[in-house]
Short mmCIF file of N, CA, C and O in Angstrom, two decimals:
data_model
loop_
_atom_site.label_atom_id
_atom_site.label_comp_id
_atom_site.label_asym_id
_atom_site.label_seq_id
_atom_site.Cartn_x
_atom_site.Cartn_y
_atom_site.Cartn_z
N UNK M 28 100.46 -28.99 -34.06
CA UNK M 28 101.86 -29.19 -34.30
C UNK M 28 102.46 -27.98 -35.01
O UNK M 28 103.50 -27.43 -34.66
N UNK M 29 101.81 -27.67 -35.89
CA UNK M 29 102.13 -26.25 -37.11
C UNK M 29 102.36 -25.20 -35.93
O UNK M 29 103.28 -24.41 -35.71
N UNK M 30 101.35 -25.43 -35.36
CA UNK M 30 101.38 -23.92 -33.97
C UNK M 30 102.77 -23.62 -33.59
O UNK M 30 103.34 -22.62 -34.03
N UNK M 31 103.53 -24.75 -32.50
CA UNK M 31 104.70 -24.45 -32.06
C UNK M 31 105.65 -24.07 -33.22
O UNK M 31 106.15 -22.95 -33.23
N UNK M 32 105.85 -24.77 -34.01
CA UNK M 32 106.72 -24.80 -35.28
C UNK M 32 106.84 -22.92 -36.14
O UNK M 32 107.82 -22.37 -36.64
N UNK M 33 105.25 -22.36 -35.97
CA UNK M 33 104.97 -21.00 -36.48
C UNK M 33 105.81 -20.38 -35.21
O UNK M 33 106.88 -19.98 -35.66
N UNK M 34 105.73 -20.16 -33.90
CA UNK M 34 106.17 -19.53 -32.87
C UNK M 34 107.57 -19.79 -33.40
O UNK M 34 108.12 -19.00 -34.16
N UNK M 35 108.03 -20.67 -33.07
CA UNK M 35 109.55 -20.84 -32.96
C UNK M 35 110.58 -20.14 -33.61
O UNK M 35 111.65 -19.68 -33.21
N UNK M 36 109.59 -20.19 -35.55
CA UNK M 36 109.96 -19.40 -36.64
C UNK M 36 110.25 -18.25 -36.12
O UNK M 36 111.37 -17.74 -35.99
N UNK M 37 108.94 -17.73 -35.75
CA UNK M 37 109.21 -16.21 -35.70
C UNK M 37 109.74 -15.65 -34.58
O UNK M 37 109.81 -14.42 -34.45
N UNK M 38 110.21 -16.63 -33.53
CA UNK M 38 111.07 -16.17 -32.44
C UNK M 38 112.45 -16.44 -33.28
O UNK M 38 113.35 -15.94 -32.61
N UNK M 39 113.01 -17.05 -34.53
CA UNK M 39 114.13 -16.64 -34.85
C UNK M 39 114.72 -18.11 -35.02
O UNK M 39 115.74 -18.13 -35.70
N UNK M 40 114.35 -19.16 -34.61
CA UNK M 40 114.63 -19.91 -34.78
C UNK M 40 113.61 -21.27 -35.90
O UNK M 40 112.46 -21.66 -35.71
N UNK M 41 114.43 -21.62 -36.85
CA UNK M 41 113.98 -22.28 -38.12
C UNK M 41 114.37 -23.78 -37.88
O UNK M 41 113.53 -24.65 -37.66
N UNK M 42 115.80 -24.04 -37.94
CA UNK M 42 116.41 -25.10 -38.08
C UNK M 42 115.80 -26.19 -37.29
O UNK M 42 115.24 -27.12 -37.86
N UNK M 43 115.90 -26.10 -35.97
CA UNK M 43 115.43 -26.77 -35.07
C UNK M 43 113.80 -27.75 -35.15
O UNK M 43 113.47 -28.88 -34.79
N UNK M 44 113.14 -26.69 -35.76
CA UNK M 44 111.42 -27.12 -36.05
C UNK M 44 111.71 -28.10 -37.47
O UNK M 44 110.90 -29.00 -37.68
N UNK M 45 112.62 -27.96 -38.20
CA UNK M 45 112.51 -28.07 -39.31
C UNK M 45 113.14 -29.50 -39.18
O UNK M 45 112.69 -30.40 -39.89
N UNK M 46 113.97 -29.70 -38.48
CA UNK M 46 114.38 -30.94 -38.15
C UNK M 46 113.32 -31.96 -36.93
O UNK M 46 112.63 -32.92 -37.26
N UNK M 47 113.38 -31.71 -36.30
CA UNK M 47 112.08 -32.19 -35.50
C UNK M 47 110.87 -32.72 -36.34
O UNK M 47 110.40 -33.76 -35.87
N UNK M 48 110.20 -32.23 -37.55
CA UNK M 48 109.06 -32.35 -38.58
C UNK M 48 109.96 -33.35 -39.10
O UNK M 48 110.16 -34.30 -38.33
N UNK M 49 110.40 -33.36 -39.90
CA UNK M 49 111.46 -34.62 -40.69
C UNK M 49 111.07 -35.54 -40.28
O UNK M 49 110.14 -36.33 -40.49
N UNK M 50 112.43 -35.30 -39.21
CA UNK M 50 112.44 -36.34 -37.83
C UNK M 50 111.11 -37.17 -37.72
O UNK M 50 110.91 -38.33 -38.07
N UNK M 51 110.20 -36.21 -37.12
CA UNK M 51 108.93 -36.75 -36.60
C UNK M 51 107.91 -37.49 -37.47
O UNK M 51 107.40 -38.53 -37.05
N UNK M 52 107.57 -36.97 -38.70
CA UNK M 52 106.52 -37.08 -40.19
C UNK M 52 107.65 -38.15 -40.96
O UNK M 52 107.16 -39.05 -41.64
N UNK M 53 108.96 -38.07 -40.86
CA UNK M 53 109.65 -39.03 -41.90
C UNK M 53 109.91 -40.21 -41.79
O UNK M 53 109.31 -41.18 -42.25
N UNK M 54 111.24 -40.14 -40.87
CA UNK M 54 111.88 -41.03 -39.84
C UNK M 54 111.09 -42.00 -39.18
O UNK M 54 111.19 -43.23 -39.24
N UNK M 55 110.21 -41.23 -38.49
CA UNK M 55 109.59 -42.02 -37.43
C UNK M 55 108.67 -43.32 -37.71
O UNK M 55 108.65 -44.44 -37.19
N UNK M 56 107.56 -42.43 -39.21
CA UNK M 56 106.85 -43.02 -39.99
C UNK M 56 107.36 -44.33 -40.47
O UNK M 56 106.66 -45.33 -40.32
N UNK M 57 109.21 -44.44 -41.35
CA UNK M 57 109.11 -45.23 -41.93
C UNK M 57 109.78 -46.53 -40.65
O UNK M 57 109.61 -47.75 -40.59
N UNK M 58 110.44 -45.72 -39.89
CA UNK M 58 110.76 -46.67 -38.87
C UNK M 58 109.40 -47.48 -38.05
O UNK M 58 109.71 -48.57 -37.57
N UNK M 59 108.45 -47.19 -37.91
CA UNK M 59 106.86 -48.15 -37.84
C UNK M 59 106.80 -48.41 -38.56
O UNK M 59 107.12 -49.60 -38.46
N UNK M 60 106.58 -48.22 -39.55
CA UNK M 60 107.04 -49.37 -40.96
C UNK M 60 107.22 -50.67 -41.08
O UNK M 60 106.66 -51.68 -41.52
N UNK M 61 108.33 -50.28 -40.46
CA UNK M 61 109.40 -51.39 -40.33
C UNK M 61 109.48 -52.57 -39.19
O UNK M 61 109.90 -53.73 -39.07
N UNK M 62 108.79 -51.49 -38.40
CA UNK M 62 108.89 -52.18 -37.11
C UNK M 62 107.25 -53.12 -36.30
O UNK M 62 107.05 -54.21 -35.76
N UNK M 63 106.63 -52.19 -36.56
CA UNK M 63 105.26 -52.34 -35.91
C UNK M 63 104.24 -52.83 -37.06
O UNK M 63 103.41 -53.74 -36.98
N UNK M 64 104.52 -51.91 -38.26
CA UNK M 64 103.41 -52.52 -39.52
C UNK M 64 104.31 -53.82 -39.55
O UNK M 64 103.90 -54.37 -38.53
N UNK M 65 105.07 -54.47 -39.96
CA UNK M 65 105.49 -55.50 -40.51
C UNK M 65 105.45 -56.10 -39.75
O UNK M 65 105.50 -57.18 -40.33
N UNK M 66 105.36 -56.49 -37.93
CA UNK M 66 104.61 -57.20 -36.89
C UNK M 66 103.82 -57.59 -37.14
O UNK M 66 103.81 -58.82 -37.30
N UNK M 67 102.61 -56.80 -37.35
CA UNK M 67 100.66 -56.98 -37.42
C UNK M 67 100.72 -57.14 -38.66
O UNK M 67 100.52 -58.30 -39.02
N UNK M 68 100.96 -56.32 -39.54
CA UNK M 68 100.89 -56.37 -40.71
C UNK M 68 99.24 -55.69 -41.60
O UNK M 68 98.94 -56.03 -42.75
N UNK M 69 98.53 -54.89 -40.88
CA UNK M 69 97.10 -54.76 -40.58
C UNK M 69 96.92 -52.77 -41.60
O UNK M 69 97.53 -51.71 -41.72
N UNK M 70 96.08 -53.22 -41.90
CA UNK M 70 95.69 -51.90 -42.24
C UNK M 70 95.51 -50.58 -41.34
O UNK M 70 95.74 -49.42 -41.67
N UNK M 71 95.09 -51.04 -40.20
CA UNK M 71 94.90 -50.12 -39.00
C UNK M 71 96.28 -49.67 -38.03
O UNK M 71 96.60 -48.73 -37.30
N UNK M 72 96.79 -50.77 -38.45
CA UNK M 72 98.69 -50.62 -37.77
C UNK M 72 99.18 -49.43 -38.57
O UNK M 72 99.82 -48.48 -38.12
N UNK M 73 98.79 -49.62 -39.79
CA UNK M 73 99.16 -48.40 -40.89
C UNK M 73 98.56 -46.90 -40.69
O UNK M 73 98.97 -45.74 -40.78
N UNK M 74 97.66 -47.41 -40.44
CA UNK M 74 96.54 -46.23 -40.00
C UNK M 74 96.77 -45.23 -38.86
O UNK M 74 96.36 -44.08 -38.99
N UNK M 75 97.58 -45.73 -37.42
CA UNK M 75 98.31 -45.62 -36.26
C UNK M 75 99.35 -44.70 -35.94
O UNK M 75 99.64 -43.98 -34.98
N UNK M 76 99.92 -45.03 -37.35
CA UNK M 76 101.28 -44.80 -37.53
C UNK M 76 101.26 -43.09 -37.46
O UNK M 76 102.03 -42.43 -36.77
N UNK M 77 99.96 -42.43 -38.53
CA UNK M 77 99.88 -41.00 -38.30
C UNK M 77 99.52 -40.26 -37.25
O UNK M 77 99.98 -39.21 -36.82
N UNK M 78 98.44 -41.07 -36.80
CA UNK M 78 98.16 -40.24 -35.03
C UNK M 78 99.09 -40.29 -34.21
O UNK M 78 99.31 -39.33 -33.47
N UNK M 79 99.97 -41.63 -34.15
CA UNK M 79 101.64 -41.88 -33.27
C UNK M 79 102.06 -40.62 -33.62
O UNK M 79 101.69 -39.61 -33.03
N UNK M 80 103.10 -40.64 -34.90
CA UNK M 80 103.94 -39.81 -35.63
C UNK M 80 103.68 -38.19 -34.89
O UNK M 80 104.37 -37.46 -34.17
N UNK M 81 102.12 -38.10 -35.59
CA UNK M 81 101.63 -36.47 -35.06
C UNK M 81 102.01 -36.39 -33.93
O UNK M 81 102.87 -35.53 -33.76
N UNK M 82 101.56 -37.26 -32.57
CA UNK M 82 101.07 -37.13 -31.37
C UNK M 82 102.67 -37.10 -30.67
O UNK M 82 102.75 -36.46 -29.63
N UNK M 83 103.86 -37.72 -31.15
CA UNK M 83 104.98 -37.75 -30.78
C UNK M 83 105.79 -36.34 -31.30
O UNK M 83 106.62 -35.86 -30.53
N UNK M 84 105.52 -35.60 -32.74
CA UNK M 84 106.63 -34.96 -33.38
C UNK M 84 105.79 -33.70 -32.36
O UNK M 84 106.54 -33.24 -31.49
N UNK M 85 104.16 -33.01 -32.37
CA UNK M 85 103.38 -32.23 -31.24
C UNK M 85 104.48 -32.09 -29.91
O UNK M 85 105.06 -31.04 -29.62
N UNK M 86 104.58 -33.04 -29.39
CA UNK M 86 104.87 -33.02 -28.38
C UNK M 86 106.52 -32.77 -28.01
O UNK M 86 106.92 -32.20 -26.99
N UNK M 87 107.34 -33.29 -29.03
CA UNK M 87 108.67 -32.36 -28.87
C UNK M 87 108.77 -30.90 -29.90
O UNK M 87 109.78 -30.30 -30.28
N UNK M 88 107.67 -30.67 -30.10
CA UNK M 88 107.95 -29.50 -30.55
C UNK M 88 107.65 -28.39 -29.61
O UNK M 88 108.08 -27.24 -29.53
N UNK M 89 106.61 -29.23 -28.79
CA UNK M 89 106.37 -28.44 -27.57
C UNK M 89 107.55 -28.10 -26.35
O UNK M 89 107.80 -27.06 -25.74
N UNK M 90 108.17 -29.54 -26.28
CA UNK M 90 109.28 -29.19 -25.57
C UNK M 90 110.24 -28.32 -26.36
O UNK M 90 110.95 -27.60 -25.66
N UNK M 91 110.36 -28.26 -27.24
CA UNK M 91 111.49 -26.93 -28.09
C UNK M 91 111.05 -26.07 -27.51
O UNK M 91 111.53 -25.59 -26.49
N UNK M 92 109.90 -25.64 -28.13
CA UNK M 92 109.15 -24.42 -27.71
C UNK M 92 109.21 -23.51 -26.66
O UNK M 92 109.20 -22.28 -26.56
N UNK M 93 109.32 -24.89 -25.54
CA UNK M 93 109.44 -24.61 -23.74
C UNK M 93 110.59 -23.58 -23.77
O UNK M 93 110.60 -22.38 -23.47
N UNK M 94 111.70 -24.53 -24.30
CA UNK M 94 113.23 -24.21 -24.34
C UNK M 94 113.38 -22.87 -24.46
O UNK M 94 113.55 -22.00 -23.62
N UNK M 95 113.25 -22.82 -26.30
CA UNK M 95 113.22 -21.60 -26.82
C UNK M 95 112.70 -20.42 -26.53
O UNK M 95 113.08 -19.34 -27.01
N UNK M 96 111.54 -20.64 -25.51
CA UNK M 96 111.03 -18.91 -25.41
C UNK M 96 111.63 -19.19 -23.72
O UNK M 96 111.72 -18.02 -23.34
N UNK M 97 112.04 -20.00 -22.63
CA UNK M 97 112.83 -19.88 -21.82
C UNK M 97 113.98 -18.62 -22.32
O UNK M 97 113.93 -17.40 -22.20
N UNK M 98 115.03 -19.53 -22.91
CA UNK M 98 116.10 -18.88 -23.26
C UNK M 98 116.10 -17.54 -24.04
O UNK M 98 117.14 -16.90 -24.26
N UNK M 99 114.88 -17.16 -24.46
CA UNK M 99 114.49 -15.91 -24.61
C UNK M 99 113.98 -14.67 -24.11
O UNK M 99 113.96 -13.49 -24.47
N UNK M 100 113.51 -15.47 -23.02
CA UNK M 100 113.11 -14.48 -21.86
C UNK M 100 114.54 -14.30 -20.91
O UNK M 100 114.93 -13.29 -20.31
N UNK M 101 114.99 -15.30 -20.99
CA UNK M 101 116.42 -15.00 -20.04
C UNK M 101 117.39 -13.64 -20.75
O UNK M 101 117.94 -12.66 -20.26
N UNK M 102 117.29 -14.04 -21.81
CA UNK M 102 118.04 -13.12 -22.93
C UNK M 102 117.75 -11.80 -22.54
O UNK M 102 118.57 -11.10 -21.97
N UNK M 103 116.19 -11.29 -22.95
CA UNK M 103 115.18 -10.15 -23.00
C UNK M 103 115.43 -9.49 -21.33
O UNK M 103 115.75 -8.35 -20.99
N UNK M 104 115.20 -10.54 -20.62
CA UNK M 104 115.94 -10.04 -19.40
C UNK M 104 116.92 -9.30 -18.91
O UNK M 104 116.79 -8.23 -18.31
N UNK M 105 118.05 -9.93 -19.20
CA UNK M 105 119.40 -9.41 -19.16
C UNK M 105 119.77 -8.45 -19.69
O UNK M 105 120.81 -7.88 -19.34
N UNK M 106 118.96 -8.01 -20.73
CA UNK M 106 118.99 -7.04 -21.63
C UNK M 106 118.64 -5.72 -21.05
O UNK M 106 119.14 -4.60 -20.97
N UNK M 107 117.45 -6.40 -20.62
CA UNK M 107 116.83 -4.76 -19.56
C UNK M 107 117.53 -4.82 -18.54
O UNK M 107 117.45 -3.60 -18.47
N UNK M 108 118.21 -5.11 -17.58
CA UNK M 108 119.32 -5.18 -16.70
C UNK M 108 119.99 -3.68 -16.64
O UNK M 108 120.98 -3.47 -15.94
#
């Protein structure tokens, strides 16, 4: 997860990763919480919640990622033009 988040940085963009992590590690966490622990109610529901969280915030950071070095190569492109 750190991986994409390091790229992104140093392609110039901060905000975006930085919200996504929140998002993903905060939000998401307490919303299973709320939603799924207090269903089961189980220690392991709790337990879930971090491999979810990781395995969901990973994966749109990856799609940023996509984005961001897209629209950077288009850029870098045009440039040499």
């Amino acid at each position: 997860m750190d991986v994409f988040v390091g790229l992104m940085r140093g392609m110039g963009y901060a905000v975006a990763p930085m919200i996504v992590s929140l998002t993903g590690a905060c939000l998401l966490r307490i919303v299973w919480i709320l939603t799924i622990f207090r269903f089961f109610g189980t220690l392991e529901s709790l337990y879930l919640s971090y491999s979810v969280t990781w395995v969901v915030t990973a994966a749109v950071h990856c799609i940023c990622f996509i984005r961001v070095y897209k629209k950077k190569r288009e850029m870098m492109l045009e440039t040499a033009d």
